[in-house]
Amino acid sequence: MAASLKQLAAASGYSINTVSRALRDKSDVNPKTKEKIRTLASELGYVNNNVAKSLRTGKTNTIGVISADSSNPFFAEVILGIENTARQFGYHILLTNTEESPEREREAIKILLGKQVDGLLLMPVLQQYGSCDYLKSLSIPYIIVGRWLPGLEDHSVISDEYEKAKEATLYFIKNGHRDIVHLAGPSCVSSSVDRMAAFRDAHIETNTPLKEDMIIETKGHLEDGYHEVSSLIRSEKHISAIFAFNDLLALGALRALKENGIKVPKEVEVIGFDDLNFSKYLYLSLSSVSIPKKTMGNMAFRALLDHIENPKAPYTKKVLESRIVYRETTLVHEP
Amino acid sequence: MAASLKQLAAASGYSINTVSRALRDKSDVNPKTKEKIRTLASELGYVNNNVAKSLRTGKTNTIGVISADSSNPFFAEVILGIENTARQFGYHILLTNTEESPEREREAIKILLGKQVDGLLLMPVLQQYGSCDYLKSLSIPYIIVGRWLPGLEDHSVISDEYEKAKEATLYFIKNGHRDIVHLAGPSCVSSSVDRMAAFRDAHIETNTPLKEDMIIETKGHLEDGYHEVSSLIRSEKHISAIFAFNDLLALGALRALKENGIKVPKEVEVIGFDDLNFSKYLYLSLSSVSIPKKTMGNMAFRALLDHIENPKAPYTKKVLESRIVYRETTLVHEP
DNA sequence: TGCCATAATATTAACGTTAATGTAAACCCA
DNA sequence: TGGGTTTACATTAACGTTAATATTATGGCA
């Protein structure tokens, strides 16, 4: 067992409190005493027990991060941004994944509350009922990252994805595409809802007919993009453009197109979403909506920290600007 | 502030201890009492304070995970495996990144010790001095994931990468390649050391001359692969095959080759390492050494748990089998 | 009936820390 | 020289939990 304040006190002859104050560099301890105690502490390998400290102070300097899937490069990048910023401010993160399951989300919240985290950063799924009320009753601050929940919009740090999704769709429509496939994400994810709505609205606003079977809901995984587009091609449905909910789907789609000898961007143009690190290094560098992922993580943590330090502060929605990068999977590079 | 045992005790008329024992379903509490206390607890929204519990029991049910870069898909996948398994066993993870910096590694260990984690899972960098001694003096169990440290080999959960790196290199040599570039990882990372050694040894054992400037040390990032191969091509050095330390480097390399009109695999064959999720969906599906990443995370946690539950148990090195998947960036698919 | 076992609960102490309060000596100046 | 201030420490209590121990009532049995 590592040394405790009690042992340092015994060894130094000072009281526990003096040792504690010395190590925390408080004012009314003699500099010489501080010095003596500090050397002793490092000799004995003293490590402050944060569990005890947290119990006493009511602060853990730990936040909970509830992600859907931390191995998804989008989340991974956001989480990296969170972790980096958190560490700079002396916070650490307890990471847990839900795989978009509402049950696991609640479970995670409960456990993290039990662990007395100072705040929560979460990427929640939309739910019929329950979730919001549950969150609203939380006594600790929380920020929703890259998503929104109805009635809790002010808790979000998010990108302007509706606008950019519409812009991407309009790009296709303006370029004459009439058979645009939307590889959508899960309907329980707000970003998927937004991007799909934008896709629809772009059609409506331009009076472009939209066949419902061109919207394909997926889980947003690599394989989904590949399989959905493969079977689309097999069914001999005409496709002239693909707007993917994320770059993973787009990548899967590109592979399916290639395997079927369909030329990108000549025969089919593709735009993805998220602009993952690898997207611009692909054989055909992928046109995508670029979301500042690390910045999003950074801002989310800072927003959370604000509320941790100032619990009465009102929440305000923060919107990050994203931009479409037109690369080799689209014909026009500067539309 | 959420309800505490004290408040439950006051509200129920029972003592704190009885409430505590009731909620933990201990034997000598009357079933009816348990029932009453439990309903009361859920009415008042009682959440067990794990900080207090940990202080009392000396267990946090939390482990520290020290990764180099959790946004690197390899680590992200391993970490997902860790987190999933940990959660199943009632553990949670405190995640922190070092970006391969020894200082940040020590810093992280110190902080996590302060947070009283029950064990440590780490991907450490090789160091001239210090690191090992520091780890050896740790009083909590620790497992090294996907890497090794001299003198601490028994703490590792690792793959048979030396063998597979040699096999990959031998594949190139046997196919007549004499100008094989090795895009190496950082020299402070054991896996990079192993893969590079295997690359050398394959040359030595087959009496194949190896030019030193064909081994290029990088940080293992996507951009590195792209830039190094680009400048290699610019320098008009002849390349006939590329063995990359990881798939990110390979992806960057592939892009550089494509931009320069070099045909893969006809003119240059490429083998990567890690077999990331997206590798087989690339335009040219990438030949790679497939490491069971989630399994590695899973096994690492279980090994750690073994030592948490049984601190005297001796450590034993665990080696996972990897295998080379020959895809479209190599000429022969079943060598 | 008296004794012992058992069931059900209460009391006490402790985990390691910090904050609030207490105390004693030294110092200062009128 | 004696009152108050300052400096440097010590003491006490508390955070919320759990484990060990103590207590009380109840039931069974000889």
XYZ file of C-alpha atoms (C1' of nucleotides) in Angstrom, chain A residues 5 17 20 24 46 56, chain C residues 15-20:
12
model
C -0.970 11.444 4.820
C -3.459 18.503 8.314
C -1.884 17.978 3.645
C -1.077 21.562 -1.453
C 3.337 9.385 -1.616
C -14.322 15.076 0.907
C -11.136 4.241 4.697
C -7.851 9.149 3.474
C -8.757 13.369 2.695
C -9.942 18.540 3.508
C -12.283 22.556 5.884
C -13.337 24.806 9.933
